[in-house]
Short mmCIF file of C-alpha atoms and ligand atoms in Angstrom, two decimals:
data_model
loop_
_atom_site.label_atom_id
_atom_site.label_comp_id
_atom_site.label_asym_id
_atom_site.label_seq_id
_atom_site.Cartn_x
_atom_site.Cartn_y
_atom_site.Cartn_z
CA MET A 1 0.03 -0.02 0.01
CA LYS A 2 1.48 3.32 -1.02
CA ARG A 3 0.68 6.21 1.28
CA ALA A 4 1.79 9.59 0.10
CA ILE A 5 1.85 12.95 1.67
CA TYR A 6 1.17 16.25 -0.15
CA PRO A 7 2.59 18.92 2.30
CA GLY A 8 2.12 22.62 2.13
CA SER A 9 0.88 25.73 3.83
CA PHE A 10 -2.34 25.98 1.82
CA ASP A 11 -2.94 29.49 2.99
CA PRO A 12 -5.32 29.48 1.28
CA LEU A 13 -6.06 26.36 -0.76
CA THR A 14 -6.17 27.34 -4.51
CA LEU A 15 -7.51 25.65 -7.66
CA GLY A 16 -3.94 24.73 -8.45
CA HIS A 17 -3.63 22.76 -5.16
CA ILE A 18 -6.99 21.08 -5.85
CA ASP A 19 -5.76 20.02 -9.32
CA MET A 20 -2.60 18.51 -7.72
CA ILE A 21 -4.79 16.67 -5.13
CA GLU A 22 -7.10 15.12 -7.76
CA ARG A 23 -4.24 14.10 -9.95
CA SER A 24 -1.95 12.69 -7.26
CA SER A 25 -4.84 10.80 -5.44
CA LYS A 26 -5.18 8.75 -8.71
CA ILE A 27 -1.55 7.52 -8.57
CA VAL A 28 -1.24 6.52 -5.00
CA ASP A 29 -3.36 4.31 -2.72
CA GLU A 30 -3.76 6.88 0.01
CA LEU A 31 -3.00 10.58 0.00
CA VAL A 32 -2.64 12.55 3.11
CA ILE A 33 -2.69 16.30 2.79
CA GLY A 34 -0.19 17.58 5.38
CA VAL A 35 -0.97 21.09 6.39
CA LEU A 36 2.10 22.79 7.83
CA HIS A 37 1.66 24.54 11.19
CA ASN A 38 4.38 27.04 11.00
CA SER A 39 4.12 29.32 14.08
CA ALA A 40 6.97 31.50 12.86
CA LYS A 41 5.18 32.27 9.59
CA ASN A 42 2.26 34.62 9.84
CA SER A 43 -0.54 32.91 8.16
CA LEU A 44 -3.81 34.48 6.84
CA PHE A 45 -5.88 31.49 7.91
CA SER A 46 -5.40 29.62 11.19
CA LEU A 47 -4.31 25.92 11.03
CA ASP A 48 -7.83 24.83 11.87
CA GLU A 49 -9.37 26.97 9.13
CA ARG A 50 -6.95 25.66 6.55
CA VAL A 51 -7.59 22.07 7.53
CA SER A 52 -11.37 22.41 7.39
CA MET A 53 -11.23 24.36 4.03
CA ILE A 54 -9.25 21.36 2.53
CA GLU A 55 -11.65 18.84 4.18
CA GLU A 56 -14.62 20.64 2.65
CA MET A 57 -13.13 20.43 -0.82
CA THR A 58 -11.82 16.85 -0.68
CA LYS A 59 -14.57 14.98 1.17
CA SER A 60 -15.74 13.34 -2.03
CA ILE A 61 -12.40 11.86 -2.73
CA PRO A 62 -12.30 8.54 -0.83
CA ASN A 63 -8.48 8.02 -0.54
CA VAL A 64 -7.70 11.48 0.67
CA THR A 65 -7.41 12.52 4.26
CA VAL A 66 -6.14 15.78 5.88
CA GLY A 67 -3.62 16.07 8.70
CA SER A 68 -1.34 18.73 10.09
CA PHE A 69 2.24 18.72 11.28
CA ASP A 70 4.79 20.94 12.88
CA GLY A 71 8.51 20.40 12.52
CA LEU A 72 10.34 18.01 10.12
CA LEU A 73 8.25 16.42 7.37
CA VAL A 74 10.15 13.12 7.55
CA ASP A 75 9.26 12.75 11.27
CA TYR A 76 5.58 13.24 10.46
CA MET A 77 5.87 10.71 7.67
CA LYS A 78 7.14 8.11 10.02
CA GLU A 79 4.28 8.80 12.38
CA ILE A 80 1.70 8.25 9.64
CA ASP A 81 3.67 5.61 7.83
CA ALA A 82 4.01 7.48 4.47
CA THR A 83 6.91 7.07 2.13
CA ILE A 84 6.11 9.33 -0.85
CA ILE A 85 6.16 13.05 -0.93
CA ILE A 86 4.15 14.75 -3.67
CA ARG A 87 5.21 18.27 -4.71
CA GLY A 88 4.21 20.51 -7.54
CA LEU A 89 6.59 22.18 -10.02
CA ARG A 90 5.27 25.36 -11.53
CA ALA A 91 8.31 26.88 -13.14
CA VAL A 92 12.10 26.63 -13.15
CA THR A 93 12.14 28.92 -10.20
CA ASP A 94 10.55 26.20 -8.07
CA PHE A 95 13.12 23.69 -9.15
CA GLU A 96 16.26 24.55 -7.24
CA TYR A 97 14.51 24.87 -3.86
CA GLU A 98 12.50 21.66 -4.38
CA LEU A 99 15.51 19.73 -5.47
CA GLN A 100 17.39 20.66 -2.26
CA ILE A 101 14.45 19.82 -0.03
CA ALA A 102 13.87 16.46 -1.91
CA GLN A 103 17.53 15.54 -1.65
CA THR A 104 17.70 16.52 2.04
CA ASN A 105 14.57 14.53 2.92
CA HIS A 106 15.97 11.50 1.07
CA VAL A 107 19.30 11.73 3.06
CA GLU A 108 17.28 12.01 6.37
CA ASN A 109 15.28 8.90 5.38
CA PRO A 110 16.36 6.83 2.32
CA ASP A 111 12.92 5.23 2.23
CA VAL A 112 11.37 8.55 1.40
CA GLU A 113 10.96 9.42 -2.29
CA THR A 114 9.68 12.71 -3.69
CA VAL A 115 7.43 12.61 -6.76
CA PHE A 116 6.98 15.87 -8.67
CA LEU A 117 3.92 16.64 -10.81
CA THR A 118 4.14 19.40 -13.27
CA THR A 119 1.51 22.03 -12.87
CA ASN A 120 -1.51 22.11 -15.03
CA LEU A 121 -0.79 24.93 -17.55
CA GLN A 122 -3.94 26.65 -16.55
CA TYR A 123 -2.58 27.11 -13.00
CA SER A 124 1.09 27.55 -13.70
CA TYR A 125 1.07 31.16 -12.56
CA LEU A 126 -0.97 30.53 -9.48
CA SER A 127 0.18 30.67 -5.85
CA SER A 128 -1.42 31.32 -2.48
CA THR A 129 0.79 34.44 -2.24
CA ILE A 130 -0.67 35.80 -5.50
CA VAL A 131 -4.14 35.13 -4.25
CA LYS A 132 -3.50 37.04 -1.03
CA GLU A 133 -1.90 39.92 -2.87
CA PHE A 134 -4.86 40.26 -5.25
CA ALA A 135 -7.43 39.86 -2.48
CA SER A 136 -5.81 42.51 -0.24
CA TYR A 137 -6.43 45.03 -3.01
CA GLY A 138 -9.94 43.78 -3.71
CA GLY A 139 -8.92 42.20 -6.97
CA ASP A 140 -10.94 39.40 -8.61
CA ILE A 141 -9.89 36.06 -7.14
CA SER A 142 -12.81 34.04 -8.41
CA LYS A 143 -10.68 32.19 -10.99
CA PHE A 144 -8.10 31.21 -8.48
CA VAL A 145 -9.87 29.68 -5.52
CA PRO A 146 -13.04 27.66 -5.07
CA SER A 147 -15.99 30.02 -5.24
CA ARG A 148 -17.15 29.19 -1.68
CA PHE A 149 -13.86 30.61 -0.28
CA VAL A 150 -13.95 33.98 -2.09
CA ASP A 151 -15.91 35.82 0.59
CA ARG A 152 -13.96 34.23 3.46
CA ILE A 153 -10.67 35.41 1.90
CA TYR A 154 -11.93 38.99 1.36
CA ALA A 155 -13.30 38.98 4.88
CA LYS A 156 -9.79 38.53 6.16
CA TYR A 157 -8.96 41.94 4.58
CA ASN A 158 -12.23 43.47 5.81
CA ILE A 159 -13.44 43.65 2.21
CA SER A 160 -17.11 42.97 1.47
CA LYS A 161 -18.05 42.43 -2.09
P1 ADP B 1 4.75 25.60 0.48
O1 ADP B 1 4.75 26.77 1.46
O2 ADP B 1 5.23 24.41 1.12
O3 ADP B 1 5.31 25.96 -0.92
P2 ADP B 1 2.20 25.90 -0.68
O4 ADP B 1 0.87 25.71 -0.09
O5 ADP B 1 2.52 27.16 -1.38
O6 ADP B 1 3.26 25.41 0.35
O7 ADP B 1 2.33 24.74 -1.89
C1 ADP B 1 2.13 23.34 -1.60
C2 ADP B 1 2.55 22.63 -2.78
O8 ADP B 1 1.67 22.82 -3.86
C3 ADP B 1 3.95 22.89 -3.40
O9 ADP B 1 4.56 21.66 -3.90
C4 ADP B 1 3.71 23.74 -4.48
O10 ADP B 1 4.74 23.64 -5.54
C5 ADP B 1 2.47 23.19 -4.99
N1 ADP B 1 1.59 24.15 -5.80
C6 ADP B 1 1.22 25.43 -5.39
N2 ADP B 1 0.57 26.05 -6.30
C7 ADP B 1 0.45 25.13 -7.32
C8 ADP B 1 -0.11 25.25 -8.66
N3 ADP B 1 -0.73 26.36 -9.05
N4 ADP B 1 0.02 24.20 -9.49
C9 ADP B 1 0.73 23.15 -9.08
N5 ADP B 1 1.27 22.95 -7.86
C10 ADP B 1 1.13 23.94 -6.96
#
């Protein structure tokens, strides 16, 4: 049984993340979405909010579950008995950083393999950071995130549309 983890901040979950979740859930037996609780990083949504937003959007995919972790990914993977890391590659700019992390994780635990999925062309420009930047100025984010999240994101910036 191949259990994989798709780790990230998901602050907030975007249509690019959802595309990755749908595609990767088809190539592994079980997919755990690992939401990073990074207390040093100021997140727009709390950990609980991020987890429940992902749960809302993935409840119809039977082999996907959502968890959260703090600290080293490889330690969390041991805890949940996962051996595959799924990451997305959008552009060459992602590559160098992702390569370093993948190699480090493999050194930390040689049983761990990282699998990269190339981004869907449609979402290759999309990141949570861009969504936050647009939303903070009242820009249209309806093409970037699930429609049910649009107002929740604006509300974080005290914007009502
Ligand atoms: P992190 O802070 O770990 O980069 P993110 O939530 O920004 O967390 O991203 C989680 C994962 O999703 C990363 O592997 C990232 O490359 C991937 N990802 C983010 N946006 C997209 C997208 N538009 N298309 C494909 N993969 C994406």
